[in-house]
Each structure stands twice: as structure tokens, then as C-alpha cells.
Short mmCIF file of C-alpha atoms in Angstrom, two decimals:
data_model
loop_
_atom_site.label_atom_id
_atom_site.label_comp_id
_atom_site.label_asym_id
_atom_site.label_seq_id
_atom_site.Cartn_x
_atom_site.Cartn_y
_atom_site.Cartn_z
CA MET G 1 -13.00 -45.62 -1.65
CA PRO G 2 -13.29 -48.47 -3.40
CA GLN G 3 -11.05 -47.31 -6.40
CA LEU G 4 -8.80 -46.38 -3.56
CA ARG G 5 -8.33 -50.29 -2.28
CA ALA G 6 -8.53 -51.48 -5.91
CA TYR G 7 -5.68 -49.78 -6.76
CA ALA G 8 -4.08 -50.18 -4.10
CA ARG G 9 -4.43 -53.90 -4.09
CA SER G 10 -2.11 -53.43 -7.55
CA ARG G 11 0.42 -51.59 -5.90
CA VAL G 12 1.03 -54.37 -3.09
CA PRO G 13 -0.48 -58.25 -3.13
CA ASN G 14 -1.17 -58.53 0.90
CA ILE G 15 -4.77 -56.86 1.47
CA ASN G 16 -3.78 -55.70 5.09
CA ASP G 17 -1.15 -53.56 3.24
CA ALA G 18 -3.33 -52.49 0.79
CA ASP G 19 -5.92 -51.51 3.31
CA ASP G 20 -3.00 -49.83 4.95
CA LEU G 21 -1.71 -47.70 2.15
CA VAL G 22 -5.29 -46.45 1.56
CA SER G 23 -5.30 -44.76 4.68
CA LYS G 24 -2.03 -43.68 4.81
CA THR G 25 -3.35 -42.15 1.41
CA CYS G 26 -6.10 -40.46 3.09
CA VAL G 27 -3.51 -38.66 5.92
CA ARG G 28 -1.45 -37.34 2.93
CA VAL G 29 -4.54 -36.21 1.03
CA LEU G 30 -5.50 -33.83 4.30
CA GLU G 31 -1.79 -33.00 4.62
CA LYS G 32 -1.74 -31.65 0.90
CA GLN G 33 -5.05 -30.11 0.74
CA GLN G 34 -3.77 -26.96 0.08
CA GLN G 35 -2.13 -28.18 -3.18
CA TYR G 36 -5.23 -29.83 -4.28
CA ASN G 37 -6.36 -29.13 -8.16
CA PRO G 38 -9.74 -27.92 -7.98
CA ALA G 39 -9.32 -28.92 -11.91
CA LYS G 40 -9.17 -32.38 -11.47
CA PRO G 41 -11.26 -35.23 -10.04
CA LEU G 42 -10.45 -35.64 -6.06
CA ILE G 43 -10.10 -39.49 -6.85
CA ALA G 44 -7.31 -38.71 -9.40
CA TRP G 45 -5.24 -36.71 -7.42
CA ALA G 46 -5.09 -39.15 -4.15
CA ILE G 47 -4.72 -42.24 -6.49
CA GLN G 48 -1.53 -40.31 -7.87
CA ILE G 49 -0.55 -39.36 -4.18
CA MET G 50 -0.98 -43.34 -3.37
CA LYS G 51 1.62 -44.17 -5.94
CA ASN G 52 4.14 -41.39 -4.60
CA ILE G 53 3.30 -43.26 -1.07
CA SER G 54 4.17 -46.77 -2.42
CA ILE G 55 7.36 -45.91 -4.29
CA ASP G 56 8.53 -43.97 -1.43
CA ASP G 57 8.04 -46.44 1.09
CA TYR G 58 8.81 -49.56 -1.39
CA ARG G 59 12.42 -47.44 -1.60
CA LYS G 60 13.07 -46.98 1.98
CA GLN G 61 12.11 -50.55 2.07
CA LYS G 62 9.08 -50.33 4.71
CA PRO G 63 7.46 -53.76 4.89
CA LEU G 64 4.97 -52.71 2.86
CA VAL G 65 4.74 -56.40 1.77
CA GLY G 66 6.02 -58.06 5.27
CA GLU G 67 5.98 -61.30 7.13
CA ILE G 68 2.70 -63.16 6.45
CA ASP G 69 0.69 -63.56 9.93
CA PRO G 70 -1.23 -66.81 8.99
CA ASN G 71 -4.26 -65.55 10.47
CA THR G 72 -4.35 -62.30 8.17
CA PRO G 73 -6.63 -62.23 5.31
CA ASP G 74 -4.42 -62.36 1.87
CA VAL G 75 -4.65 -61.48 -1.52
CA PHE G 76 -7.08 -64.40 -2.93
CA SER G 77 -9.99 -62.89 -2.57
CA ASN G 78 -11.78 -65.30 -4.15
CA PRO G 79 -10.53 -68.62 -3.09
CA GLY G 80 -12.25 -71.72 -4.75
CA THR G 81 -12.58 -70.12 -7.95
CA ALA G 82 -10.13 -71.58 -11.05
CA ILE G 83 -8.42 -68.24 -11.42
CA ASP G 84 -7.76 -65.83 -9.02
CA ILE G 85 -6.75 -62.67 -10.47
CA GLU G 86 -5.18 -60.80 -8.22
CA ARG G 87 -3.15 -63.75 -7.37
CA LEU G 88 -2.12 -63.73 -10.92
CA LEU G 89 -1.51 -60.34 -11.26
CA HIS G 90 1.07 -59.70 -8.39
CA GLN G 91 2.98 -61.95 -11.18
CA LEU G 92 3.25 -59.05 -13.48
CA PRO G 93 5.66 -55.62 -13.62
CA MET G 94 4.13 -52.79 -11.46
CA GLU G 95 3.66 -51.05 -14.37
CA GLN G 96 1.43 -53.72 -16.36
CA ARG G 97 -0.67 -54.00 -13.10
CA GLU G 98 -1.51 -50.92 -12.57
CA VAL G 99 -2.72 -50.56 -15.96
CA LEU G 100 -4.60 -53.89 -15.75
CA MET G 101 -6.19 -52.88 -12.27
CA LEU G 102 -7.31 -49.18 -13.46
CA SER G 103 -8.84 -51.22 -16.67
CA GLY G 104 -10.27 -53.74 -14.43
CA ILE G 105 -12.05 -51.24 -12.22
CA GLY G 106 -13.66 -49.57 -15.64
CA TYR G 107 -11.58 -46.78 -16.80
CA ARG G 108 -10.64 -46.23 -20.31
CA TYR G 109 -7.67 -46.54 -22.19
CA LYS G 110 -7.49 -42.37 -22.09
CA GLU G 111 -8.74 -42.04 -18.86
CA ILE G 112 -5.98 -44.81 -17.74
CA ALA G 113 -3.10 -42.82 -19.38
CA GLU G 114 -4.48 -39.38 -18.31
CA GLN G 115 -3.84 -40.92 -14.49
CA LEU G 116 -0.42 -42.30 -14.89
CA SER G 117 1.02 -39.22 -17.09
CA ILE G 118 1.67 -41.63 -20.11
CA PRO G 119 0.79 -41.78 -23.41
CA THR G 120 -2.17 -43.55 -24.15
CA GLY G 121 -0.06 -45.85 -26.49
CA THR G 122 1.80 -46.60 -23.97
CA VAL G 123 -1.25 -47.62 -22.07
CA MET G 124 -2.24 -50.00 -24.87
CA SER G 125 1.11 -51.84 -24.99
CA ARG G 126 1.70 -52.81 -21.21
CA LEU G 127 -2.27 -53.60 -21.51
CA LYS G 128 -1.41 -55.77 -24.34
CA ARG G 129 1.69 -57.55 -22.72
CA GLY G 130 0.00 -57.56 -19.69
CA ARG G 131 -2.88 -59.91 -20.94
CA ASP G 132 -0.36 -61.74 -22.97
CA THR G 133 1.72 -62.39 -20.06
CA LEU G 134 -2.06 -63.33 -18.07
CA TYR G 135 -3.26 -65.36 -20.82
CA ASP G 136 -0.53 -67.69 -20.75
CA LEU G 137 -0.48 -67.97 -17.04
CA MET G 138 -4.13 -68.74 -16.89
CA ASN G 139 -3.94 -71.40 -18.87
CA PHE G 140 -0.70 -72.71 -16.82
CA GLU G 141 -3.06 -72.89 -14.18
CA GLY G 142 -5.86 -74.35 -16.06
CA GLU G 143 -3.45 -76.74 -17.01
CA ARG G 144 -2.65 -77.64 -13.28
CA SER G 145 -6.23 -77.92 -11.97
CA MET N 1 -8.45 -52.96 -45.96
CA ILE N 2 -7.55 -52.40 -42.48
CA LYS N 3 -4.28 -53.79 -41.02
CA LEU N 4 -5.26 -55.94 -37.69
CA THR N 5 -2.64 -55.36 -34.99
CA ASP N 6 -3.05 -57.28 -32.21
CA GLU N 7 -3.65 -53.70 -30.22
CA LEU N 8 -6.19 -52.69 -32.84
CA LEU N 9 -7.79 -56.25 -31.65
CA MET N 10 -7.29 -55.43 -27.97
CA ALA N 11 -8.95 -52.22 -28.66
CA TYR N 12 -11.66 -53.73 -30.59
CA VAL N 13 -12.49 -56.38 -27.62
CA ASP N 14 -12.16 -53.38 -25.05
CA ALA N 15 -14.77 -51.29 -27.01
CA GLU N 16 -12.43 -48.60 -27.66
CA LEU N 17 -12.45 -48.09 -31.56
CA SER N 18 -15.30 -45.89 -33.04
CA GLU N 19 -18.38 -47.27 -35.01
CA ALA N 20 -16.26 -46.85 -38.36
CA GLU N 21 -13.40 -48.35 -37.27
CA ARG N 22 -15.23 -51.33 -36.08
CA ASN N 23 -16.82 -51.85 -38.57
CA GLU N 24 -13.51 -52.02 -40.39
CA VAL N 25 -12.62 -54.67 -38.20
CA GLU N 26 -15.44 -56.87 -38.26
CA ILE N 27 -15.15 -56.94 -41.60
CA ALA N 28 -11.76 -57.73 -42.34
CA LEU N 29 -11.67 -60.06 -39.34
CA ALA N 30 -14.68 -62.56 -41.87
CA ASN N 31 -11.70 -63.33 -43.53
CA ASP N 32 -8.96 -63.83 -40.53
CA ALA N 33 -9.29 -66.66 -39.03
CA LYS N 34 -5.65 -65.84 -36.92
CA ALA N 35 -6.63 -62.52 -35.61
CA ARG N 36 -9.87 -64.26 -34.59
CA ASP N 37 -8.58 -66.72 -32.32
CA GLU N 38 -6.50 -63.52 -30.83
CA VAL N 39 -10.03 -61.62 -30.43
CA GLU N 40 -11.17 -65.05 -28.44
CA ARG N 41 -7.55 -64.59 -26.33
CA TYR N 42 -8.34 -60.88 -25.50
CA ARG N 43 -12.09 -61.57 -24.78
CA LYS N 44 -11.02 -64.23 -21.86
CA THR N 45 -8.49 -61.85 -20.65
CA ARG N 46 -10.73 -59.22 -20.51
CA SER N 47 -13.39 -61.58 -18.73
CA ALA N 48 -10.23 -62.51 -16.35
CA ILE N 49 -9.48 -58.20 -15.62
CA ASP N 50 -13.30 -57.45 -15.53
CA GLN N 51 -13.22 -59.76 -12.55
CA LEU N 52 -11.02 -56.98 -10.55
CA ALA N 53 -14.02 -54.43 -10.48
CA ASN N 54 -15.75 -57.01 -7.53
CA ILE N 55 -13.27 -54.99 -5.35
CA LEU N 56 -15.08 -51.97 -5.71
CA ASN N 57 -17.82 -54.15 -3.80
CA GLU N 58 -16.28 -55.23 -1.15
CA PRO N 59 -17.62 -53.72 1.73
CA ILE N 60 -14.94 -51.00 4.00
CA PRO N 61 -13.49 -53.41 6.38
CA ASP N 62 -13.96 -52.12 10.09
CA GLY N 63 -10.45 -51.54 9.98
CA LEU N 64 -9.78 -49.57 7.73
CA SER N 65 -13.02 -47.26 9.01
CA GLN N 66 -11.49 -47.42 12.81
CA THR N 67 -7.76 -46.48 11.96
CA VAL N 68 -9.97 -43.61 9.88
CA HIS N 69 -12.00 -42.74 13.23
CA ASN N 70 -9.08 -42.65 15.48
CA ASP N 71 -6.95 -40.37 13.63
CA ASN N 72 -9.69 -37.88 14.11
CA GLN N 73 -8.23 -34.94 13.60
CA GLN N 74 -9.53 -31.70 12.19
CA PHE N 75 -9.10 -29.44 9.32
CA ASN N 76 -10.20 -25.99 8.10
CA VAL N 77 -10.00 -25.78 4.64
CA ILE N 78 -9.89 -22.13 3.26
CA GLU N 79 -10.53 -22.16 -0.70
CA SER N 80 -9.58 -18.51 -2.18
CA GLN N 81 -11.49 -18.27 -5.02
CA ASN N 82 -8.84 -16.82 -7.60
CA LYS N 83 -9.58 -13.77 -9.15
CA ALA N 84 -12.76 -11.79 -10.21
CA LYS N 85 -13.67 -13.29 -13.29
CA GLN N 86 -12.99 -16.69 -11.60
CA ALA N 87 -15.22 -15.64 -8.25
CA THR N 88 -18.10 -18.23 -9.11
CA SER N 89 -15.60 -20.60 -10.29
CA TRP N 90 -17.55 -23.89 -10.57
CA LEU N 91 -14.37 -25.79 -10.00
CA ALA N 92 -14.31 -24.46 -6.63
CA ILE N 93 -17.41 -25.07 -5.71
CA ALA N 94 -17.22 -27.99 -6.71
CA ALA N 95 -13.90 -28.61 -4.72
CA SER N 96 -15.89 -27.00 -1.43
CA LEU N 97 -18.63 -29.92 -2.62
CA VAL N 98 -16.39 -33.13 -2.44
CA ILE N 99 -14.14 -31.97 0.38
CA GLY N 100 -17.69 -30.64 2.53
CA MET N 101 -19.64 -33.20 2.05
CA THR N 102 -20.70 -36.00 4.56
CA VAL N 103 -22.71 -38.63 4.46
CA GLY N 104 -26.38 -37.59 4.58
CA ALA N 105 -25.93 -34.36 3.42
CA GLY N 106 -28.39 -34.31 1.14
CA SER N 107 -28.68 -30.50 0.07
CA MET N 108 -26.05 -28.65 1.18
CA ASN N 109 -28.14 -25.39 0.31
CA TYR N 110 -24.87 -24.52 -0.98
CA PHE N 111 -26.17 -22.63 -3.51
CA SER N 112 -28.10 -19.83 -1.33
CA ALA N 113 -27.82 -16.12 -3.05
CA ASP N 114 -24.61 -15.60 -0.16
CA THR N 115 -22.45 -18.77 -0.49
CA ALA N 116 -22.01 -18.11 -4.16
CA GLN N 117 -21.23 -14.53 -3.75
CA ASP N 118 -18.44 -15.68 -1.19
CA THR N 119 -14.95 -15.09 -2.26
CA ASN N 120 -14.30 -17.90 0.36
CA ALA N 121 -15.61 -21.59 0.93
CA ILE N 122 -14.64 -22.91 5.08
CA ALA N 123 -15.04 -26.06 5.05
CA SER N 124 -13.49 -28.39 7.92
CA TYR N 125 -13.98 -31.87 8.14
CA LYS N 126 -11.82 -34.99 9.93
CA ILE N 127 -10.47 -38.09 7.67
CA ALA N 128 -13.60 -40.00 8.15
CA GLU N 129 -15.73 -37.53 6.12
CA LEU N 130 -12.74 -37.70 3.98
CA SER N 131 -12.89 -41.09 3.30
CA LYS N 132 -16.59 -40.75 2.95
CA ALA N 133 -16.32 -38.23 0.56
CA LEU N 134 -14.32 -40.27 -1.31
CA GLU N 135 -16.29 -42.93 -1.29
CA ALA N 136 -20.08 -40.90 -1.83
CA SER N 137 -17.33 -38.75 -5.01
CA ASN N 138 -17.39 -42.18 -6.64
CA ILE N 139 -21.03 -42.95 -6.61
CA GLU N 140 -22.64 -39.48 -6.55
CA GLN N 141 -20.25 -38.08 -8.74
CA SER N 142 -23.00 -37.61 -11.58
CA LYS N 143 -24.67 -35.96 -8.86
CA LEU N 144 -22.34 -34.01 -7.92
CA GLN N 145 -21.55 -32.32 -11.32
CA GLU N 146 -25.10 -32.28 -12.01
CA GLN N 147 -25.41 -29.90 -8.43
CA VAL N 148 -22.27 -27.85 -10.17
CA ILE N 149 -24.20 -27.33 -13.31
CA VAL N 150 -27.15 -26.20 -11.42
CA ALA N 151 -24.70 -23.73 -9.60
CA GLU N 152 -23.22 -22.20 -11.95
CA LYS N 153 -26.37 -21.22 -13.86
CA GLU N 154 -27.18 -19.69 -10.36
CA ALA N 155 -24.19 -17.78 -11.42
CA GLN N 156 -24.92 -16.66 -14.33
CA LYS N 157 -28.49 -15.11 -12.58
CA LYS N 158 -25.80 -13.10 -10.74
CA PRO N 159 -24.89 -9.42 -12.10
CA VAL N 160 -22.33 -9.88 -14.60
CA GLU N 161 -18.63 -8.83 -13.73
CA ASN N 162 -16.45 -6.77 -15.87
CA GLY N 163 -18.93 -7.10 -18.66
CA ILE N 164 -17.96 -10.86 -19.05
CA ASN N 165 -20.98 -12.50 -19.69
CA ASN N 166 -21.22 -16.03 -18.78
CA ILE N 167 -22.49 -18.27 -20.92
CA PHE N 168 -24.03 -21.99 -21.26
CA PRO N 169 -21.58 -23.96 -19.46
CA PHE N 170 -21.46 -26.65 -22.49
CA LYS N 171 -17.95 -27.46 -21.35
CA LEU N 172 -19.36 -28.55 -17.47
CA VAL N 173 -21.83 -29.95 -18.99
CA SER N 174 -19.70 -32.57 -21.28
CA LYS N 175 -17.22 -33.30 -18.87
CA ALA N 176 -20.91 -34.16 -16.80
CA ILE N 177 -21.16 -36.89 -19.35
CA ASP N 178 -18.04 -37.57 -20.24
CA ASN N 179 -17.65 -38.97 -16.90
CA GLY N 180 -21.21 -40.89 -17.15
CA ALA N 181 -23.55 -38.23 -15.60
CA LYS N 182 -27.08 -38.26 -16.12
CA LEU N 183 -28.61 -35.05 -16.12
CA SER N 184 -31.57 -34.59 -14.58
CA LEU N 185 -34.97 -33.58 -16.54
CA ASP N 186 -34.48 -29.88 -15.44
CA MET N 187 -31.04 -30.08 -16.72
CA GLN N 188 -32.22 -32.07 -20.40
CA LYS N 189 -34.78 -29.14 -20.52
CA ASN N 190 -32.25 -26.14 -19.95
CA ILE N 191 -30.35 -27.78 -22.34
CA VAL N 192 -32.77 -28.42 -25.47
CA ALA N 193 -33.66 -24.09 -24.42
CA GLU N 194 -29.88 -23.80 -24.89
CA LEU N 195 -29.24 -24.95 -27.76
CA ASN N 196 -31.72 -23.56 -29.80
CA LYS N 197 -30.62 -20.36 -28.28
CA THR N 198 -26.78 -20.34 -28.58
CA ALA N 199 -23.85 -21.80 -30.64
CA PRO N 200 -21.53 -24.22 -28.56
CA PRO N 201 -18.79 -25.34 -29.60
CA ALA N 202 -18.27 -28.88 -31.29
CA THR N 203 -16.66 -30.34 -28.76
CA GLU N 204 -19.49 -29.54 -26.45
CA VAL N 205 -22.11 -30.90 -28.95
CA SER N 206 -20.12 -33.67 -29.66
CA SER N 207 -20.32 -34.51 -26.04
CA PHE N 208 -24.55 -34.28 -25.85
CA SER N 209 -24.36 -36.59 -29.27
CA LYS N 210 -23.00 -39.11 -26.66
CA LEU N 211 -25.68 -38.53 -23.89
CA ILE N 212 -28.36 -38.75 -26.79
CA LYS N 213 -26.31 -42.19 -27.74
CA ARG N 214 -26.21 -43.11 -24.16
CA SER N 215 -29.48 -42.33 -23.17
CA LYS N 216 -31.76 -44.67 -25.46
CA ASP N 217 -33.11 -45.87 -22.91
CA ASN N 218 -34.46 -43.04 -21.23
CA SER N 219 -37.95 -41.85 -21.96
CA LEU N 220 -37.51 -38.49 -23.07
CA ILE N 221 -35.16 -39.03 -25.72
CA SER N 222 -37.22 -41.41 -27.74
CA ASN N 223 -37.07 -43.05 -31.59
CA ALA N 224 -33.56 -42.66 -31.54
CA SER N 225 -32.06 -44.07 -34.96
CA GLN N 226 -28.88 -44.53 -37.45
CA TYR N 227 -28.92 -43.13 -40.32
CA GLU N 228 -25.97 -43.54 -43.04
CA THR N 229 -26.73 -40.58 -45.17
CA LEU N 230 -29.02 -38.01 -46.17
CA GLY N 231 -30.89 -40.18 -48.49
CA ASP N 232 -31.59 -41.88 -45.25
CA LEU N 233 -33.65 -39.35 -44.21
CA GLN N 234 -35.97 -38.92 -46.84
CA LEU N 235 -36.17 -35.23 -47.32
CA THR N 236 -37.64 -33.02 -49.44
CA GLU N 237 -35.70 -31.75 -52.48
CA PRO N 238 -35.35 -27.62 -50.82
CA GLU N 239 -34.41 -29.46 -47.21
CA ARG N 240 -32.05 -31.47 -48.97
CA ASP N 241 -30.18 -28.48 -51.26
CA TYR N 242 -30.27 -26.53 -47.50
CA LEU N 243 -28.42 -29.02 -45.83
CA VAL N 244 -25.75 -29.63 -48.74
CA SER N 245 -25.46 -25.58 -49.05
CA ASN N 246 -24.75 -25.65 -45.00
CA LYS N 247 -21.82 -28.72 -45.89
CA ILE N 248 -24.33 -31.36 -44.43
CA LYS N 249 -22.00 -34.09 -44.71
CA SER N 250 -24.09 -36.88 -42.96
CA VAL N 251 -26.37 -37.69 -40.74
CA VAL N 252 -25.63 -39.53 -37.67
CA GLY N 253 -28.62 -39.79 -35.98
CA GLU N 254 -32.21 -38.63 -35.30
CA PHE N 255 -34.11 -38.65 -32.07
CA THR N 256 -36.94 -37.25 -30.42
CA TYR N 257 -36.55 -34.80 -26.87
CA LEU N 258 -39.40 -34.18 -25.12
CA GLY N 259 -41.49 -34.29 -27.91
CA LYS N 260 -39.12 -32.21 -30.41
CA LYS N 261 -37.43 -33.84 -33.21
CA CYS N 262 -33.61 -33.48 -33.53
CA ARG N 263 -30.93 -34.75 -35.92
CA LEU N 264 -27.61 -34.74 -35.40
CA PHE N 265 -25.76 -33.98 -38.64
CA GLU N 266 -21.62 -34.06 -39.66
CA TYR N 267 -21.14 -30.79 -40.70
CA GLN N 268 -17.44 -30.37 -42.72
CA GLN N 269 -16.70 -26.62 -43.49
CA GLN N 270 -14.20 -27.29 -46.81
CA PRO N 271 -13.20 -31.01 -47.89
CA LYS N 272 -10.58 -32.33 -45.42
CA THR N 273 -11.08 -30.58 -42.68
CA GLU N 274 -12.25 -31.91 -39.46
CA VAL N 275 -15.70 -32.79 -39.18
CA SER N 276 -17.54 -31.54 -36.74
CA LEU N 277 -21.43 -31.99 -35.30
CA LEU N 278 -24.50 -29.90 -35.60
CA ILE N 279 -27.72 -30.50 -33.84
CA ALA N 280 -31.32 -29.39 -35.38
CA CYS N 281 -34.20 -29.28 -33.63
CA ARG N 282 -37.35 -28.86 -35.25
CA ASP N 283 -39.46 -26.40 -32.45
CA GLY N 284 -43.14 -25.50 -32.59
CA SER N 285 -43.52 -23.98 -35.86
CA GLY N 286 -42.11 -26.89 -38.00
CA GLU N 287 -38.52 -25.22 -38.33
CA TRP N 288 -35.88 -26.47 -38.42
CA ARG N 289 -33.48 -24.78 -36.57
CA PHE N 290 -29.61 -25.35 -36.70
CA VAL N 291 -26.84 -25.08 -34.04
CA HIS N 292 -23.41 -24.57 -35.80
CA GLY N 293 -20.26 -25.93 -34.19
CA GLN N 294 -17.31 -23.22 -34.70
#
């Protein structure tokens, strides 16, 4: 569950929307349970489903990134810290974001490659590009604060 | 001299390199200030993205569990086993375990003789239980895999089907180890016993070596040390001849396991072919018994 929440947060910036995505994913996992291939870990399958849902929703322009209710907690999970990594993350393109998130929560390169069905080389180049941009963003933030 | 590309340096910082590669990079870094700066940049971004792991420690918000309870639907899952030879498929058992898990389930007593013989496992659950199972499966992953391995062993005690003899599940053990499983004392004992009897494929052996390397603080596995060459082992002449004639290239490590001295060797069938790993354990009579890679 925590891994699902984390991955959801890389897909959508708003915490509430991310948690909605998680519960949608749980429902879909149950609906499609007959298709579950036990050869793979359940979490990997759930993450794949989550990715598909978020892509579908984005295409249908569902309000995943909706109007921001001033009362909902936003993605600034650590207000007051020098660098709010999640906020910076959402300034990156999706493909880099998801790789950085999975890496951040402990996935190894090979595991990220398997999860996203991409070659390890692609994982590394996305990770590198993401981190290069992140570094620049972090320095920019550092100058501002 | 190794070429220090950006991606190599990133992999170095992320501990994705083999020990040999790491050593080469460190040697090259000593002479390359620009590369050292790169390494620093990667270290900074590494610490930043590691903070994302804080999400994993957040409590599941009430809103999410509430939604999950409200949906409260009941599903029946019928896990049908495939064919006769898959009748005790650990994969199906694992799936049923995850899907059927409830909080505080403790021992599900899944491994009773009847259920193991069943060709269908029926699990019913609610969405709330699934989310807990997902959560639990993350935390309990290694315990789950241990149970899976135990189940496989239980299955081995059943009469064989179609004359197929179930061999010791080194693949499962490898998978469990690769996924970070901590093996129970009993399982570790089983592994050593099997190693003395059977010949696992080289890939399984290398996973066992990961376990050993990872378990340096495990009180059962003590005196682990790394060696570079056969010379470091201080072998006698006949021992060295024996090793060389068995195409032993070098020794990776030595450790004591449950009082037994074990060594991990690199073995190469032919020059320029793939190197595989062997474990040799010294038995009660002082004899070294090799387990050969395939």
C-alpha cells in the first residue's frame, strides 16, 4: 500500500487525487483478479494497473489535477524544509518522474526496468536526465531561499 | 582504465556496480577531479530522491481506508491449479496467500495436508482486506516467501506425480533472497543440508552467496571474509592441485555456517566462458564437499 501511494504521487501532484487513484486501483485490481498472473508480485501488477488508470484518466481529461480546494493538503509534504522534493519532481516530465519515484522508494535499476517494461539503459538515462534537472532546480531553489 | 561516463558515475553512487567495477571507478576517480564533482552532484540528488521514501512511512489517511471500507464488496476468487505437474505450484499458493491474507491472520494453516492436495484454492476477501494484503505483502514479503518455500518442501513429501521428482526449490530460495527475504533458521539449515546433497544450478548458488554477503551480522554466519586469490587461503599443495584441476579460478569468500566451514569459489569450465560459483562445505570428517555449478 505505501508503495502504491508513493507511485500514485509521482503520477499526480495532489495528495488527495493520488489517494483517489490508489482506491480506484484497488477496485480495478479486484475486478481484474482473474487476470492476475501469480508469477509476478502482486504489487508490480497493481502498479501497472495504476499507471494504466492514470493514463486513461488523463486522456479522458478527468479532473485528476482538479481545482485546488484551499483546505486540502497539497503535495508539500514537508513544508518548511529547504528542498521539497515532491514539488520539484512534478516539474519534470512523467517518464522521469516515475523512474525517480521508484528509485527513491528503493527500487534497483533492474527492478524499475522490469516494473515499467523498459530496458535498464532507458531507466538509467531517464534517471540521469531527471537528476540533472533536479540538481539545477535544487540549486535554483537554494539561490532563492 | 575505465571510462567514467556520467551514467557509470551515477550507477557508482547508487551502489549498482559490482565490486570489481566499483574498485575500477575509485581508482579512476583518484585522477579525475571533474568526475569527482559529478559524483558529488549525484550524491546530492541521491539524498534528495531518497527523501521520497518518507511517503512510505506516512500513515494511510482515514479518507482512503474509509473509501475502501464503504465499497465493501465480497469477491470469490477461484484459483485453479494448472496441470498435474503444477498441482502444487508454489506460485498459485503464493497468490492465494496474498489474496487471502487478513490482518492478524498469523498462521493460516494453509499447509495442512488437505489444502496442499486441493486442486482449487478458494479465497474470499473484501477491498479493505486487499488493501491490507497489499500493505502486508510489502511488509511481510519475506515471511510470505518463507512460507512459500516451506509449502514447496511440504509438497515434496507428497507422492511424486508422473514420476516427476520435485527437487529442492533453489529457484524459490533465490527469488526470496533477491527480494530481500530473511530466511528462518530452519530454512537455512535446509539449504546447507541440500547443498551437501544436490547440485543446484550456478545462478541459484550465486543468490546464496548474496545471502551470505548480506548476512554478515547474522550470528549463524560468522567469520565471513573476502579473499582475492587462492594463495590467500593458505592451502596445502594437494588442496591447491585439487582446486586447480577442478577449474577453480579464485575464491570469493569464506564463512562459517552453523559451525561448518564453507567457501565460495569462482569456477570456470573453459577459459573465456562464463564464470560460475561453487560452494564447498567441510563436513564432519573434515572432507570438503563441492557443489558444482551447471
